[in-house]
Backbone as CSV, one residue per row, in Angstrom:
resi,resn,N_x,N_y,N_z,CA_x,CA_y,CA_z,C_x,C_y,C_z
1,MET,-55.405,-0.594,-26.950,-56.906,-1.607,-26.996,-56.226,-3.015,-26.013
2,THR,-57.215,-3.111,-25.061,-57.002,-4.174,-24.159,-57.297,-5.695,-24.747
3,THR,-56.920,-6.701,-24.454,-57.228,-7.984,-24.899,-59.017,-8.241,-24.692
4,LYS,-59.361,-7.517,-23.581,-60.897,-7.682,-23.419,-61.467,-6.850,-24.420
5,GLU,-61.096,-5.540,-24.818,-61.675,-4.799,-25.919,-61.556,-5.515,-27.158
6,ALA,-60.645,-6.158,-27.417,-60.551,-6.768,-28.693,-61.108,-7.811,-28.833
7,SER,-61.289,-8.660,-27.933,-62.135,-9.651,-28.002,-63.661,-9.475,-27.903
8,ALA,-64.100,-8.435,-27.177,-65.439,-8.059,-27.404,-65.710,-7.614,-28.456
9,ALA,-64.876,-7.002,-29.535,-65.109,-6.571,-30.642,-65.310,-7.522,-31.631
10,ALA,-64.511,-8.345,-31.258,-64.436,-9.696,-32.155,-65.433,-10.708,-31.970
11,GLY,-66.261,-10.473,-31.150,-66.921,-11.784,-30.654,-67.000,-12.022,-29.428
12,GLY,-65.956,-11.770,-28.488,-66.118,-12.221,-27.166,-65.395,-13.555,-27.024
13,ALA,-65.649,-14.504,-27.673,-65.445,-15.909,-27.444,-63.760,-16.091,-27.258
14,GLU,-63.129,-15.085,-27.709,-61.529,-15.346,-27.822,-60.870,-14.445,-26.750
15,SER,-61.474,-14.272,-25.609,-60.904,-13.168,-24.585,-59.364,-13.413,-24.416
16,SER,-59.074,-14.742,-24.618,-57.673,-15.108,-23.926,-56.673,-15.165,-25.113
17,LEU,-56.999,-14.702,-26.381,-56.236,-14.581,-27.453,-55.425,-13.584,-27.703
18,SER,-54.155,-13.495,-27.672,-53.175,-12.339,-28.227,-53.068,-12.265,-29.461
19,TYR,-52.654,-11.040,-30.001,-52.519,-10.868,-31.349,-51.661,-11.997,-31.975
20,GLU,-50.620,-12.486,-31.360,-49.695,-13.509,-31.831,-50.575,-14.733,-31.901
21,GLN,-51.198,-14.941,-30.847,-52.052,-16.226,-30.919,-53.085,-16.548,-32.163
22,ALA,-54.008,-15.274,-32.124,-54.720,-15.217,-33.200,-54.286,-15.163,-34.643
23,ARG,-52.918,-14.535,-34.918,-52.189,-14.559,-36.100,-51.602,-16.033,-36.609
24,GLY,-51.233,-16.471,-35.451,-50.838,-18.132,-35.607,-51.854,-18.924,-36.242
25,GLU,-52.840,-18.971,-35.566,-54.133,-19.866,-35.750,-54.583,-19.533,-37.341
26,LEU,-54.622,-18.286,-37.515,-55.078,-17.683,-38.828,-54.280,-18.156,-39.837
27,VAL,-52.888,-18.318,-39.680,-52.088,-18.874,-40.633,-52.295,-20.264,-40.720
28,GLU,-52.445,-21.187,-39.727,-52.773,-22.642,-39.609,-54.131,-22.659,-40.682
29,VAL,-55.140,-21.676,-40.462,-56.554,-21.925,-41.023,-56.133,-21.804,-42.496
30,VAL,-55.519,-20.786,-43.097,-55.159,-20.495,-44.398,-54.496,-21.861,-44.882
31,ARG,-53.265,-22.158,-44.049,-52.744,-23.703,-44.577,-53.779,-24.558,-45.035
32,ARG,-54.313,-24.795,-43.917,-55.399,-25.898,-44.397,-56.458,-25.680,-45.415
33,LEU,-56.922,-24.661,-45.567,-57.771,-24.150,-46.787,-56.834,-24.303,-48.036
34,GLU,-55.805,-23.895,-48.064,-54.800,-23.690,-49.224,-54.524,-25.264,-49.547
35,ALA,-54.316,-26.113,-48.611,-54.154,-27.584,-48.976,-55.291,-28.425,-49.553
36,GLY,-56.166,-27.725,-49.234,-57.519,-28.598,-49.854,-57.656,-30.064,-49.084
37,GLY,-58.562,-30.869,-49.752,-58.808,-32.031,-49.111,-59.953,-31.833,-48.282
38,SER,-60.621,-30.819,-47.795,-61.583,-30.715,-46.681,-63.017,-30.792,-47.482
39,THR,-64.113,-31.276,-46.585,-65.082,-31.236,-47.124,-65.768,-29.728,-47.353
40,LEU,-66.811,-29.439,-47.913,-67.321,-28.157,-48.298,-67.758,-27.519,-46.805
41,GLU,-68.223,-28.419,-45.976,-68.677,-27.683,-44.582,-67.373,-27.517,-43.822
42,GLU,-66.369,-28.596,-43.639,-65.412,-28.142,-43.114,-64.601,-26.717,-43.605
43,SER,-64.602,-26.604,-44.895,-64.020,-25.499,-45.529,-64.726,-24.066,-45.087
44,LEU,-66.061,-24.360,-45.120,-66.875,-23.270,-44.853,-66.571,-22.877,-43.289
45,GLU,-66.457,-23.852,-42.247,-66.118,-23.464,-40.849,-64.913,-22.929,-40.495
46,LEU,-63.986,-23.514,-41.346,-62.368,-22.928,-41.453,-62.581,-21.361,-41.915
47,TRP,-63.153,-21.249,-43.291,-63.402,-19.856,-43.459,-64.003,-18.956,-42.422
48,GLU,-65.149,-19.360,-41.914,-65.484,-18.653,-40.710,-64.589,-18.103,-39.640
49,ARG,-64.094,-19.214,-38.917,-62.901,-19.248,-38.131,-61.834,-18.157,-38.564
50,GLY,-61.531,-18.282,-39.793,-60.298,-17.268,-40.274,-60.838,-15.897,-40.334
51,GLU,-62.233,-15.668,-40.751,-62.912,-14.450,-40.709,-62.798,-14.100,-38.954
52,GLU,-63.296,-14.608,-37.946,-63.152,-14.385,-36.863,-61.629,-13.998,-36.486
53,LEU,-60.821,-15.057,-36.597,-59.272,-14.398,-36.362,-58.846,-13.269,-36.948
54,ALA,-59.214,-13.011,-38.144,-58.726,-11.853,-38.952,-59.237,-10.453,-38.095
55,GLY,-60.487,-10.563,-37.686,-61.071,-9.598,-36.909,-60.527,-9.247,-35.728
56,ILE,-60.000,-10.347,-34.941,-59.450,-10.237,-33.767,-58.037,-9.503,-33.897
57,CYS,-57.271,-9.907,-35.165,-55.907,-9.368,-35.272,-56.180,-7.761,-35.771
58,ARG,-57.191,-7.471,-36.642,-57.673,-6.164,-36.936,-57.630,-5.467,-35.779
59,GLU,-58.413,-5.688,-34.681,-58.633,-4.815,-33.759,-57.449,-4.836,-32.560
60,TRP,-56.565,-5.751,-32.791,-55.439,-5.530,-32.170,-54.474,-4.359,-32.848
61,LEU,-54.521,-4.612,-34.195,-53.767,-3.807,-34.906,-54.228,-2.351,-34.783
62,GLU,-55.340,-2.149,-34.762,-56.050,-0.680,-34.670,-55.898,-0.062,-33.437
63,GLY,-56.005,-1.058,-32.218,-55.697,-0.440,-30.992,-54.125,-0.173,-30.951
64,ALA,-53.436,-0.937,-31.395,-51.770,-0.505,-31.422,-51.531,0.784,-32.231
65,ARG,-52.272,0.954,-33.462,-52.155,2.214,-34.141,-52.635,3.409,-33.390
66,ALA,-53.844,3.203,-32.592,-54.304,4.439,-31.659,-53.362,4.746,-30.726
67,ARG,-52.629,3.624,-30.142,-51.654,3.859,-28.888,-50.592,4.616,-29.437
68,LEU,-50.127,4.266,-30.776,-48.842,4.685,-31.354,-49.144,6.408,-31.749
69,ASP,-50.386,6.547,-32.322,-50.730,7.960,-32.567,-50.940,8.799,-31.516
70,ALA,-51.327,8.285,-30.182,-51.363,9.125,-28.982,-50.138,9.448,-28.391
71,VAL,-49.072,8.428,-28.751,-47.825,8.541,-28.314,-47.238,9.816,-29.114
72,LEU,-47.387,9.684,-30.492,-46.653,10.422,-31.410,-47.334,12.057,-31.431
73,GLU,-48.530,12.161,-31.074,-49.323,13.311,-30.801,-48.909,14.137,-29.535
74,ALA,-48.588,13.148,-28.396,-48.025,13.771,-27.199,-46.613,14.171,-27.375
75,GLU,-46.042,13.681,-28.038,-44.620,14.118,-28.482,-44.520,15.305,-29.307
76,ASP,-45.588,15.491,-29.987,-45.535,16.713,-31.072,-45.853,17.816,-30.015
77,GLU,-46.872,17.574,-29.220,-47.407,18.587,-28.222,-46.318,19.085,-27.353
78,ASP,-45.297,17.959,-26.991,-44.225,18.391,-26.060,-43.315,19.333,-26.862
79,ALA,-43.148,18.573,-28.237,-42.012,19.457,-28.950,-42.273,20.975,-29.402
80,GLY,-43.632,20.961,-29.647,-44.212,22.444,-29.737,-44.367,23.265,-28.540
81,GLU,-44.442,22.992,-27.442,-44.209,23.673,-26.328,-42.797,23.933,-25.694
82,ASP,-41.786,23.074,-26.250,-40.344,23.362,-26.124,-40.011,24.200,-26.881
83,GLY,-40.564,24.398,-28.180,-40.181,25.205,-29.160,-40.747,26.433,-29.022
84,ALA,-41.775,26.730,-28.315,-42.465,28.098,-27.980,-41.628,28.455,-26.858
85,ASP,-40.954,27.791,-25.779,-40.044,27.903,-24.835,-38.891,28.839,-25.454
86,GLU,-38.072,28.030,-26.426,-37.026,28.451,-27.172,-37.138,29.785,-27.807
87,GLU,-38.340,29.946,-28.573,-38.564,31.165,-29.037,-38.840,32.529,-28.127
88,GLU,-39.273,32.085,-26.921,-39.238,33.154,-25.850,-38.029,33.495,-25.488
89,ASP,-37.047,32.452,-25.197,-35.586,32.667,-24.829,-35.207,33.568,-25.683
90,GLU,-34.758,33.165,-27.125,-34.569,34.106,-28.309,-35.095,35.668,-27.992
91,ASP,-36.308,35.771,-28.034,-36.804,37.011,-28.026,-35.994,37.924,-26.705
92,ASP,-35.855,37.211,-25.496,-35.414,37.743,-24.606,-33.732,38.019,-24.701
93,GLU,-33.167,37.094,-25.466,-31.781,37.436,-25.591,-31.742,38.755,-26.529
94,GLY,-32.478,38.892,-27.572,-32.452,39.836,-28.511,-32.670,41.157,-27.887
95,ASP,-33.461,41.138,-26.728,-33.856,42.400,-26.141,-32.823,42.779,-25.170
96,GLU,-32.022,42.172,-24.728,-30.633,42.155,-23.692,-29.565,42.691,-24.872
97,ALA,-29.570,42.661,-25.995,-28.386,42.925,-26.844,-28.535,44.434,-27.253
98,GLU,-29.906,44.986,-27.148,-30.274,46.120,-27.571,-29.860,47.124,-26.783
């Protein structure tokens, strides 16, 4: 998933946030909420921002998972094709021995 796709899925306003940036800001939001001392309004704003940031992180992670799955699937297909070639070679060798 591209940065553009991740930000579009998460609301579009954070088009320049990488996973690391979103996660870092989310850690700060959580720290501020846990520290307390904020007004109810400030706490709600922090919570909402945290939800947005969590969505951005989720989209990045889902995109990374999809890319990894695609690579693993391609490797499995390549291994399956290589295995089929080896089986054909073994069959040919068996015919020569007879």
